[in-house]
mmCIF file of C-alpha atoms in Angstrom:
data_model
loop_
_atom_site.group_PDB
_atom_site.id
_atom_site.type_symbol
_atom_site.label_atom_id
_atom_site.label_comp_id
_atom_site.label_asym_id
_atom_site.label_seq_id
_atom_site.Cartn_x
_atom_site.Cartn_y
_atom_site.Cartn_z
ATOM 1 C CA MET Y 1 -6.081 19.705 1.436
ATOM 2 C CA THR Y 2 -8.176 18.851 -1.607
ATOM 3 C CA ILE Y 3 -5.527 17.555 -4.009
ATOM 4 C CA LYS Y 4 -2.842 15.511 -2.322
ATOM 5 C CA ASN Y 5 0.581 15.016 -3.794
ATOM 6 C CA LEU Y 6 1.751 11.984 -1.889
ATOM 7 C CA LEU Y 7 5.251 10.648 -1.492
ATOM 8 C CA VAL Y 8 4.840 6.958 -0.626
ATOM 9 C CA THR Y 9 8.091 5.505 0.650
ATOM 10 C CA GLY Y 10 8.512 1.763 0.251
ATOM 11 C CA GLY Y 11 5.681 1.864 -2.268
ATOM 12 C CA ALA Y 12 6.973 -1.175 -4.167
ATOM 13 C CA GLY Y 13 6.836 -3.360 -1.073
ATOM 14 C CA PHE Y 14 3.941 -5.512 0.061
ATOM 15 C CA ILE Y 15 1.884 -3.054 2.112
ATOM 16 C CA GLY Y 16 3.108 0.031 0.276
ATOM 17 C CA ALA Y 17 2.131 -1.297 -3.154
ATOM 18 C CA ASN Y 18 -1.309 -2.324 -1.940
ATOM 19 C CA PHE Y 19 -1.712 1.169 -0.500
ATOM 20 C CA VAL Y 20 -0.742 2.716 -3.857
ATOM 21 C CA HIS Y 21 -3.306 0.544 -5.670
ATOM 22 C CA TYR Y 22 -5.946 1.511 -3.121
ATOM 23 C CA TRP Y 23 -5.152 5.226 -3.147
ATOM 24 C CA LEU Y 24 -5.147 5.635 -6.923
ATOM 25 C CA ALA Y 25 -8.496 3.834 -7.103
ATOM 26 C CA GLN Y 26 -10.122 5.793 -4.278
ATOM 27 C CA HIS Y 27 -8.529 9.203 -4.955
ATOM 28 C CA PRO Y 28 -8.016 9.433 -8.725
ATOM 29 C CA GLN Y 29 -7.435 13.186 -8.544
ATOM 30 C CA ASP Y 30 -4.302 12.806 -6.397
ATOM 31 C CA ASN Y 31 -0.725 12.344 -7.526
ATOM 32 C CA VAL Y 32 1.363 9.534 -6.045
ATOM 33 C CA ILE Y 33 5.157 9.521 -6.126
ATOM 34 C CA VAL Y 34 6.503 6.094 -5.186
ATOM 35 C CA LEU Y 35 10.013 5.993 -3.747
ATOM 36 C CA ASP Y 36 11.595 2.576 -3.266
ATOM 37 C CA ALA Y 37 15.158 1.292 -3.017
ATOM 38 C CA LEU Y 38 14.088 -2.043 -4.543
ATOM 39 C CA THR Y 39 15.901 -4.159 -2.001
ATOM 40 C CA TYR Y 40 15.008 -7.866 -1.829
ATOM 41 C CA ALA Y 41 11.407 -7.212 -0.689
ATOM 42 C CA GLY Y 42 10.794 -4.248 -2.975
ATOM 43 C CA ASN Y 43 9.505 -5.365 -6.357
ATOM 44 C CA LYS Y 44 8.564 -2.986 -9.135
ATOM 45 C CA ALA Y 45 6.308 -5.722 -10.544
ATOM 46 C CA ASN Y 46 4.040 -5.050 -7.540
ATOM 47 C CA LEU Y 47 3.070 -1.819 -9.300
ATOM 48 C CA ASP Y 48 2.474 -3.263 -12.770
ATOM 49 C CA MET Y 49 -1.299 -2.907 -12.514
ATOM 50 C CA VAL Y 50 -0.956 0.883 -12.034
ATOM 51 C CA ALA Y 51 2.148 1.412 -14.182
ATOM 52 C CA ASP Y 52 0.128 3.150 -16.893
ATOM 53 C CA ASN Y 53 -1.615 5.499 -14.476
ATOM 54 C CA THR Y 54 -0.366 8.989 -15.291
ATOM 55 C CA ASN Y 55 -0.938 10.038 -11.669
ATOM 56 C CA MET Y 56 1.730 7.594 -10.459
ATOM 57 C CA THR Y 57 5.461 8.244 -10.759
ATOM 58 C CA PHE Y 58 8.072 5.713 -9.669
ATOM 59 C CA VAL Y 59 11.454 6.838 -8.332
ATOM 60 C CA HIS Y 60 14.228 4.366 -7.571
ATOM 61 C CA GLY Y 61 16.009 5.758 -4.526
ATOM 62 C CA ASN Y 62 16.816 5.431 -0.861
ATOM 63 C CA ILE Y 63 15.104 7.261 1.994
ATOM 64 C CA CYS Y 64 18.532 7.854 3.543
ATOM 65 C CA ASP Y 65 19.323 10.186 0.626
ATOM 66 C CA THR Y 66 18.048 13.394 2.223
ATOM 67 C CA ALA Y 67 18.918 15.533 -0.797
ATOM 68 C CA LEU Y 68 16.780 13.279 -2.986
ATOM 69 C CA ILE Y 69 13.837 13.616 -0.603
ATOM 70 C CA GLU Y 70 14.183 17.403 -0.609
ATOM 71 C CA SER Y 71 14.271 17.418 -4.394
ATOM 72 C CA LEU Y 72 11.174 15.232 -4.651
ATOM 73 C CA ILE Y 73 9.244 17.472 -2.256
ATOM 74 C CA ASP Y 74 10.135 20.495 -4.388
ATOM 75 C CA THR Y 75 9.698 18.939 -7.826
ATOM 76 C CA HIS Y 76 6.366 17.267 -7.124
ATOM 77 C CA GLN Y 77 5.056 19.785 -4.578
ATOM 78 C CA ILE Y 78 4.663 16.978 -2.063
ATOM 79 C CA ASN Y 79 2.294 17.858 0.765
ATOM 80 C CA THR Y 80 1.799 14.369 2.214
ATOM 81 C CA ILE Y 81 4.348 11.693 3.057
ATOM 82 C CA VAL Y 82 3.144 8.166 3.830
ATOM 83 C CA HIS Y 83 6.165 6.337 5.183
ATOM 84 C CA PHE Y 84 6.128 2.554 4.710
ATOM 85 C CA ALA Y 85 9.785 1.987 3.849
ATOM 86 C CA ALA Y 86 11.301 -0.349 6.433
ATOM 87 C CA GLU Y 87 13.240 -3.503 6.956
ATOM 88 C CA SER Y 88 10.567 -5.666 8.557
ATOM 89 C CA HIS Y 89 11.521 -9.325 8.883
ATOM 90 C CA VAL Y 90 12.340 -10.276 12.476
ATOM 91 C CA ASP Y 91 14.560 -13.226 11.505
ATOM 92 C CA ARG Y 92 16.700 -10.981 9.324
ATOM 93 C CA SER Y 93 16.947 -8.412 12.124
ATOM 94 C CA ILE Y 94 18.389 -11.073 14.425
ATOM 95 C CA THR Y 95 21.112 -12.157 12.011
ATOM 96 C CA GLY Y 96 21.778 -8.739 10.462
ATOM 97 C CA PRO Y 97 20.528 -5.805 12.539
ATOM 98 C CA ASP Y 98 22.646 -3.137 10.816
ATOM 99 C CA ALA Y 99 20.247 -2.747 7.885
ATOM 100 C CA PHE Y 100 17.349 -2.245 10.312
ATOM 101 C CA ILE Y 101 19.133 0.508 12.188
ATOM 102 C CA GLU Y 102 20.096 2.255 8.961
ATOM 103 C CA THR Y 103 16.742 2.067 7.174
ATOM 104 C CA ASN Y 104 14.244 2.203 10.012
ATOM 105 C CA ILE Y 105 15.963 4.781 12.222
ATOM 106 C CA LEU Y 106 18.339 6.792 10.041
ATOM 107 C CA GLY Y 107 16.004 6.593 7.049
ATOM 108 C CA THR Y 108 13.079 7.931 9.048
ATOM 109 C CA TYR Y 109 15.325 10.678 10.425
ATOM 110 C CA SER Y 110 16.327 11.599 6.858
ATOM 111 C CA LEU Y 111 12.677 11.942 5.841
ATOM 112 C CA LEU Y 112 11.837 14.019 8.899
ATOM 113 C CA LYS Y 113 14.752 16.374 8.246
ATOM 114 C CA ALA Y 114 13.731 16.918 4.645
ATOM 115 C CA ALA Y 115 10.063 17.407 5.534
ATOM 116 C CA LYS Y 116 10.862 19.906 8.273
ATOM 117 C CA LEU Y 117 13.175 21.867 5.980
ATOM 118 C CA LYS Y 118 10.748 22.095 3.087
ATOM 119 C CA TRP Y 119 7.459 22.443 4.923
ATOM 120 C CA ILE Y 120 8.470 24.555 7.937
ATOM 121 C CA ASP Y 121 11.985 26.034 7.858
ATOM 122 C CA GLU Y 122 12.140 27.426 4.330
ATOM 123 C CA PRO Y 123 8.691 29.045 4.413
ATOM 124 C CA LYS Y 124 9.527 30.637 7.776
ATOM 125 C CA ALA Y 125 12.810 31.956 6.386
ATOM 126 C CA GLN Y 126 10.757 33.679 3.677
ATOM 127 C CA GLY Y 127 8.398 35.192 6.236
ATOM 128 C CA LYS Y 128 5.597 32.783 5.354
ATOM 129 C CA GLU Y 129 3.493 30.343 7.315
ATOM 130 C CA PRO Y 130 4.512 26.661 7.233
ATOM 131 C CA LEU Y 131 3.015 24.793 4.302
ATOM 132 C CA VAL Y 132 -0.066 22.667 4.913
ATOM 133 C CA HIS Y 133 1.303 19.149 5.211
ATOM 134 C CA ARG Y 134 1.099 15.709 6.773
ATOM 135 C CA PHE Y 135 3.772 13.153 7.644
ATOM 136 C CA HIS Y 136 2.157 9.787 8.271
ATOM 137 C CA HIS Y 137 4.369 7.118 9.786
ATOM 138 C CA VAL Y 138 3.411 3.446 9.420
ATOM 139 C CA SER Y 139 4.501 1.339 12.376
ATOM 140 C CA THR Y 140 3.775 -2.039 13.930
ATOM 141 C CA ASP Y 141 2.163 -3.633 16.960
ATOM 142 C CA GLU Y 142 5.518 -5.270 17.726
ATOM 143 C CA VAL Y 143 6.774 -2.076 19.377
ATOM 144 C CA TYR Y 144 4.467 -2.882 22.302
ATOM 145 C CA GLY Y 145 6.243 -6.140 23.117
ATOM 146 C CA THR Y 146 4.453 -9.376 23.901
ATOM 147 C CA LEU Y 147 1.233 -10.440 25.641
ATOM 148 C CA SER Y 148 0.232 -13.460 27.655
ATOM 149 C CA ALA Y 149 -2.837 -15.429 26.647
ATOM 150 C CA THR Y 150 -4.998 -13.464 29.097
ATOM 151 C CA ASP Y 151 -3.558 -9.952 28.759
ATOM 152 C CA PRO Y 152 -5.790 -7.267 27.255
ATOM 153 C CA ALA Y 153 -4.932 -6.222 23.700
ATOM 154 C CA PHE Y 154 -2.510 -3.394 22.945
ATOM 155 C CA THR Y 155 -3.982 0.112 23.042
ATOM 156 C CA GLU Y 156 -2.330 3.358 22.019
ATOM 157 C CA GLU Y 157 -1.489 3.868 25.703
ATOM 158 C CA THR Y 158 0.433 0.596 26.045
ATOM 159 C CA ALA Y 159 4.036 1.240 27.018
ATOM 160 C CA TYR Y 160 6.620 0.374 24.380
ATOM 161 C CA ALA Y 161 8.625 -2.769 25.133
ATOM 162 C CA PRO Y 162 10.233 -3.963 21.878
ATOM 163 C CA ASN Y 163 11.947 -7.343 22.031
ATOM 164 C CA SER Y 164 13.717 -7.761 18.676
ATOM 165 C CA PRO Y 165 16.163 -5.547 16.769
ATOM 166 C CA TYR Y 166 13.361 -5.019 14.235
ATOM 167 C CA SER Y 167 10.777 -3.845 16.756
ATOM 168 C CA ALA Y 168 13.374 -1.778 18.615
ATOM 169 C CA SER Y 169 14.279 0.034 15.392
ATOM 170 C CA LYS Y 170 10.607 0.705 14.668
ATOM 171 C CA ALA Y 171 10.054 1.961 18.213
ATOM 172 C CA ALA Y 172 12.970 4.351 17.775
ATOM 173 C CA SER Y 173 11.490 5.656 14.529
ATOM 174 C CA ASP Y 174 8.104 6.150 16.226
ATOM 175 C CA HIS Y 175 9.787 8.230 18.907
ATOM 176 C CA LEU Y 176 11.603 10.360 16.329
ATOM 177 C CA VAL Y 177 8.314 11.110 14.568
ATOM 178 C CA ARG Y 178 6.722 12.062 17.873
ATOM 179 C CA ALA Y 179 9.687 14.287 18.756
ATOM 180 C CA TYR Y 180 9.560 16.143 15.441
ATOM 181 C CA HIS Y 181 5.930 16.983 16.132
ATOM 182 C CA HIS Y 182 6.382 18.114 19.715
ATOM 183 C CA THR Y 183 9.666 19.949 19.181
ATOM 184 C CA TYR Y 184 9.313 21.433 15.698
ATOM 185 C CA GLY Y 185 5.588 21.383 15.009
ATOM 186 C CA LEU Y 186 5.756 18.901 12.136
ATOM 187 C CA GLU Y 187 2.201 17.708 11.501
ATOM 188 C CA VAL Y 188 2.420 13.965 11.995
ATOM 189 C CA THR Y 189 0.257 10.931 12.599
ATOM 190 C CA THR Y 190 1.351 7.367 13.316
ATOM 191 C CA SER Y 191 -0.485 4.083 12.847
ATOM 192 C CA ASN Y 192 0.470 0.774 14.457
ATOM 193 C CA CYS Y 193 -0.871 -2.239 12.605
ATOM 194 C CA SER Y 194 -1.149 -5.952 13.248
ATOM 195 C CA ASN Y 195 0.114 -8.702 10.904
ATOM 196 C CA ASN Y 196 -0.960 -7.997 7.335
ATOM 197 C CA TYR Y 197 -1.780 -10.613 4.718
ATOM 198 C CA GLY Y 198 -2.940 -10.443 1.105
ATOM 199 C CA PRO Y 199 -1.643 -10.099 -2.464
ATOM 200 C CA TYR Y 200 2.031 -9.290 -3.169
ATOM 201 C CA HIS Y 201 3.200 -10.555 0.244
ATOM 202 C CA PHE Y 202 6.879 -11.497 -0.021
ATOM 203 C CA PRO Y 203 7.135 -15.290 0.378
ATOM 204 C CA GLU Y 204 9.336 -15.367 3.449
ATOM 205 C CA LYS Y 205 6.401 -14.424 5.686
ATOM 206 C CA LEU Y 206 4.145 -17.098 7.157
ATOM 207 C CA ILE Y 207 1.063 -17.216 4.928
ATOM 208 C CA PRO Y 208 2.743 -16.823 1.514
ATOM 209 C CA LEU Y 209 5.581 -19.142 2.581
ATOM 210 C CA ILE Y 210 3.132 -21.890 3.529
ATOM 211 C CA ILE Y 211 1.205 -21.420 0.290
ATOM 212 C CA ALA Y 212 4.359 -21.602 -1.849
ATOM 213 C CA ASN Y 213 5.770 -24.595 0.020
ATOM 214 C CA ILE Y 214 2.564 -26.630 -0.241
ATOM 215 C CA LEU Y 215 2.477 -25.995 -3.980
ATOM 216 C CA GLN Y 216 6.082 -27.224 -4.239
ATOM 217 C CA ASP Y 217 5.751 -30.079 -1.732
ATOM 218 C CA LYS Y 218 8.323 -28.553 0.586
ATOM 219 C CA PRO Y 219 8.338 -28.683 4.428
ATOM 220 C CA LEU Y 220 6.156 -26.193 6.285
ATOM 221 C CA PRO Y 221 8.470 -24.892 9.042
ATOM 222 C CA ILE Y 222 6.765 -24.096 12.358
ATOM 223 C CA TYR Y 223 8.721 -22.331 15.086
ATOM 224 C CA GLY Y 224 8.612 -24.016 18.516
ATOM 225 C CA ASP Y 225 5.143 -25.317 19.351
ATOM 226 C CA GLY Y 226 3.409 -23.035 16.836
ATOM 227 C CA GLN Y 227 1.229 -21.471 19.507
ATOM 228 C CA GLN Y 228 2.401 -17.912 18.871
ATOM 229 C CA ILE Y 229 -0.724 -15.815 18.403
ATOM 230 C CA ARG Y 230 -1.068 -12.952 15.940
ATOM 231 C CA ASP Y 231 -3.885 -10.592 14.948
ATOM 232 C CA TRP Y 232 -4.291 -10.829 11.153
ATOM 233 C CA LEU Y 233 -5.328 -7.817 9.051
ATOM 234 C CA TYR Y 234 -6.187 -7.918 5.341
ATOM 235 C CA VAL Y 235 -3.842 -5.486 3.637
ATOM 236 C CA GLU Y 236 -6.547 -3.430 1.901
ATOM 237 C CA ASP Y 237 -8.240 -2.876 5.269
ATOM 238 C CA HIS Y 238 -4.912 -1.493 6.472
ATOM 239 C CA ALA Y 239 -4.876 0.919 3.526
ATOM 240 C CA ARG Y 240 -8.432 1.983 4.360
ATOM 241 C CA GLY Y 241 -7.400 2.620 7.953
ATOM 242 C CA ILE Y 242 -4.514 4.853 6.897
ATOM 243 C CA ASP Y 243 -6.851 6.724 4.567
ATOM 244 C CA LEU Y 244 -9.153 7.455 7.511
ATOM 245 C CA VAL Y 245 -6.212 8.661 9.603
ATOM 246 C CA LEU Y 246 -5.109 10.996 6.811
ATOM 247 C CA GLN Y 247 -8.639 12.318 6.390
ATOM 248 C CA SER Y 248 -9.695 12.731 9.992
ATOM 249 C CA GLY Y 249 -6.898 11.741 12.375
ATOM 250 C CA ARG Y 250 -5.779 14.235 14.988
ATOM 251 C CA ILE Y 251 -2.313 15.668 14.485
ATOM 252 C CA GLY Y 252 0.275 14.141 16.809
ATOM 253 C CA GLU Y 253 -1.855 11.066 17.577
ATOM 254 C CA ASN Y 254 -1.217 7.343 17.221
ATOM 255 C CA TYR Y 255 -3.920 5.031 15.860
ATOM 256 C CA ASN Y 256 -4.002 1.242 16.140
ATOM 257 C CA ILE Y 257 -5.233 -0.578 13.026
ATOM 258 C CA GLY Y 258 -6.095 -4.237 13.604
ATOM 259 C CA GLY Y 259 -8.137 -7.058 12.156
ATOM 260 C CA ASN Y 260 -9.949 -8.261 15.310
ATOM 261 C CA ASN Y 261 -8.740 -11.673 14.261
ATOM 262 C CA GLU Y 262 -6.348 -13.613 16.518
ATOM 263 C CA TRP Y 263 -4.952 -16.939 15.311
ATOM 264 C CA ALA Y 264 -2.181 -19.213 16.532
ATOM 265 C CA ASN Y 265 0.437 -19.771 13.852
ATOM 266 C CA ILE Y 266 -0.088 -23.529 13.782
ATOM 267 C CA ASP Y 267 -3.832 -23.059 13.289
ATOM 268 C CA ILE Y 268 -3.193 -20.752 10.328
ATOM 269 C CA VAL Y 269 -0.939 -23.380 8.776
ATOM 270 C CA LYS Y 270 -3.454 -26.174 9.365
ATOM 271 C CA LEU Y 271 -6.178 -24.019 7.796
ATOM 272 C CA VAL Y 272 -4.071 -23.427 4.665
ATOM 273 C CA CYS Y 273 -3.430 -27.183 4.461
ATOM 274 C CA LYS Y 274 -7.142 -27.987 4.826
ATOM 275 C CA VAL Y 275 -8.174 -25.481 2.171
ATOM 276 C CA PHE Y 276 -5.571 -26.754 -0.290
ATOM 277 C CA ASN Y 277 -6.584 -30.364 0.316
ATOM 278 C CA GLU Y 278 -10.150 -29.384 -0.554
ATOM 279 C CA LYS Y 279 -9.147 -27.290 -3.572
ATOM 280 C CA PHE Y 280 -7.053 -30.061 -5.118
ATOM 281 C CA ALA Y 281 -9.825 -32.598 -4.459
ATOM 282 C CA THR Y 282 -12.448 -30.515 -6.262
ATOM 283 C CA ASN Y 283 -10.405 -28.853 -9.012
ATOM 284 C CA PRO Y 284 -8.424 -31.251 -11.246
ATOM 285 C CA GLU Y 285 -6.870 -28.349 -13.118
ATOM 286 C CA LEU Y 286 -4.825 -27.449 -10.027
ATOM 287 C CA ALA Y 287 -2.939 -30.739 -10.236
ATOM 288 C CA GLU Y 288 -2.029 -29.936 -13.836
ATOM 289 C CA LYS Y 289 -0.917 -26.429 -12.936
ATOM 290 C CA TYR Y 290 0.981 -27.454 -9.794
ATOM 291 C CA PRO Y 291 2.283 -30.995 -10.438
ATOM 292 C CA LEU Y 292 4.768 -30.809 -7.555
ATOM 293 C CA ALA Y 293 2.033 -30.484 -4.917
ATOM 294 C CA LYS Y 294 1.891 -34.233 -4.212
ATOM 295 C CA ALA Y 295 0.815 -34.020 -0.554
ATOM 296 C CA ALA Y 296 -2.050 -31.633 -1.366
ATOM 297 C CA MET Y 297 -3.138 -33.832 -4.266
ATOM 298 C CA ALA Y 298 -3.338 -36.750 -1.841
ATOM 299 C CA GLY Y 299 -5.364 -34.665 0.613
ATOM 300 C CA LYS Y 300 -2.489 -34.718 3.102
ATOM 301 C CA ALA Y 301 -0.847 -31.291 2.934
ATOM 302 C CA GLU Y 302 -0.602 -31.251 6.741
ATOM 303 C CA THR Y 303 2.036 -34.030 6.543
ATOM 304 C CA LEU Y 304 4.458 -31.339 5.340
ATOM 305 C CA ILE Y 305 4.320 -29.577 8.744
ATOM 306 C CA THR Y 306 7.783 -29.600 10.316
ATOM 307 C CA TYR Y 307 8.530 -28.176 13.756
ATOM 308 C CA VAL Y 308 11.839 -26.297 13.967
ATOM 309 C CA THR Y 309 13.802 -24.630 16.770
ATOM 310 C CA ASP Y 310 11.992 -21.549 17.986
ATOM 311 C CA ARG Y 311 13.222 -18.098 17.020
ATOM 312 C CA ALA Y 312 15.350 -16.280 19.592
ATOM 313 C CA GLY Y 313 13.208 -13.996 21.778
ATOM 314 C CA HIS Y 314 10.031 -14.989 19.932
ATOM 315 C CA ASP Y 315 7.086 -12.880 21.143
ATOM 316 C CA ARG Y 316 4.186 -15.082 22.230
ATOM 317 C CA ARG Y 317 1.150 -12.995 21.353
ATOM 318 C CA TYR Y 318 0.214 -9.736 19.667
ATOM 319 C CA ALA Y 319 -3.303 -8.317 19.718
ATOM 320 C CA ILE Y 320 -4.574 -4.904 18.643
ATOM 321 C CA ASP Y 321 -7.354 -2.959 20.343
ATOM 322 C CA ALA Y 322 -8.588 -0.601 17.595
ATOM 323 C CA THR Y 323 -11.319 1.012 19.716
ATOM 324 C CA LYS Y 324 -9.832 4.504 19.392
ATOM 325 C CA THR Y 325 -9.555 4.225 15.604
ATOM 326 C CA ASN Y 326 -13.087 2.878 15.410
ATOM 327 C CA ASP Y 327 -14.600 5.507 17.708
ATOM 328 C CA GLU Y 328 -12.770 8.522 16.269
ATOM 329 C CA LEU Y 329 -12.503 7.574 12.604
ATOM 330 C CA GLY Y 330 -15.199 4.947 12.029
ATOM 331 C CA TYR Y 331 -12.661 2.249 11.181
ATOM 332 C CA VAL Y 332 -13.994 -1.305 10.906
ATOM 333 C CA PRO Y 333 -12.283 -4.019 8.807
ATOM 334 C CA ALA Y 334 -14.294 -4.639 5.639
ATOM 335 C CA GLU Y 335 -12.942 -8.170 5.199
ATOM 336 C CA SER Y 336 -13.593 -11.036 7.548
ATOM 337 C CA PHE Y 337 -10.741 -13.506 7.817
ATOM 338 C CA GLU Y 338 -12.750 -15.960 5.731
ATOM 339 C CA THR Y 339 -13.235 -13.529 2.832
ATOM 340 C CA GLY Y 340 -9.739 -12.026 3.003
ATOM 341 C CA PHE Y 341 -8.114 -15.445 3.312
ATOM 342 C CA ALA Y 342 -10.045 -16.776 0.306
ATOM 343 C CA LYS Y 343 -9.013 -13.768 -1.796
ATOM 344 C CA THR Y 344 -5.381 -14.240 -0.757
ATOM 345 C CA LEU Y 345 -5.198 -17.939 -1.626
ATOM 346 C CA ASP Y 346 -6.902 -17.384 -4.969
ATOM 347 C CA TRP Y 347 -4.480 -14.563 -5.774
ATOM 348 C CA TYR Y 348 -1.437 -16.755 -5.158
ATOM 349 C CA LEU Y 349 -2.907 -19.609 -7.187
ATOM 350 C CA ASP Y 350 -3.532 -17.205 -10.064
ATOM 351 C CA ASN Y 351 -0.145 -15.454 -9.864
ATOM 352 C CA GLU Y 352 2.501 -18.153 -9.829
ATOM 353 C CA SER Y 353 4.604 -16.071 -12.224
ATOM 354 C CA TRP Y 354 4.848 -13.341 -9.549
ATOM 355 C CA TRP Y 355 5.980 -15.415 -6.567
ATOM 356 C CA THR Y 356 8.044 -18.200 -8.136
ATOM 357 C CA PRO Y 357 11.014 -15.958 -9.050
ATOM 358 C CA LEU Y 358 11.151 -14.650 -5.464
ATOM 359 C CA LEU Y 359 11.797 -18.041 -3.865
#
């Protein structure tokens, strides 16, 4: 395919919006249709910087509305679906799993049904070949379960062992995508990513939550002993990885996209505290802009750290082995944690008007 007409589900969310920004910059000839239900984590303001781009169209709607998906495929001649839309916060999945089952499983099923109908069934009924197409499903490393400190990192061959309602719902959606390829011939790829960080990250997740709380002198809640380990991936590197999968990935394959960057949660929090202590010490204007950040002004942001009861069933460690994606597609993260982390902190300091209303 030379010109892609992409339907990006969840394109007003954190990762989806960053992908839209990336794609329009890297592929200015393509058309991007953003579909988002604008639930609590979907924010149309995430797309403000591309709102005037005539190649981007925003549609407010739900992926569970199969008729809407069919209409969008027809109207915009969609030949590529990049499926980000998902409920993704583990804490919320523990207290309210229904939304995760509906969006992550039934929503993915709705998309698959519509794609199969429009790309395969209807052309066949007219005596034609299936349309050239791609359904790319964005998943998570959490479907693989948890690792000990000495276990090797997750590969694409690691058996699924989800431990939360969130990861179980994502595992189910992965299996549906696989089944639609093997049973019906839908041309699919799936990517499983590690923890993303970067601009537009909803401030209930670790890094943006810690940033916002330091700037407001609020406690920094740490689950358990804080030694849960995650592999951190700068969000634009994730978008680059998906681009490579769409360009060169083998149909029916899964690709791990990671940051080669494991950190314990408590060490991430201590790093944010250290950087803010230094920033407030060297930049007097920050104190004027963020007058509530008393601990950071005093060089003692770490005093805000507060240990809280651990989350039920909290996975100890995630780690991605992206060897397959590197060897087959040439994927290597462009950002080190130092460069990506610096960009992220500067973005939040410069965009208080974006994150304050979300708290």
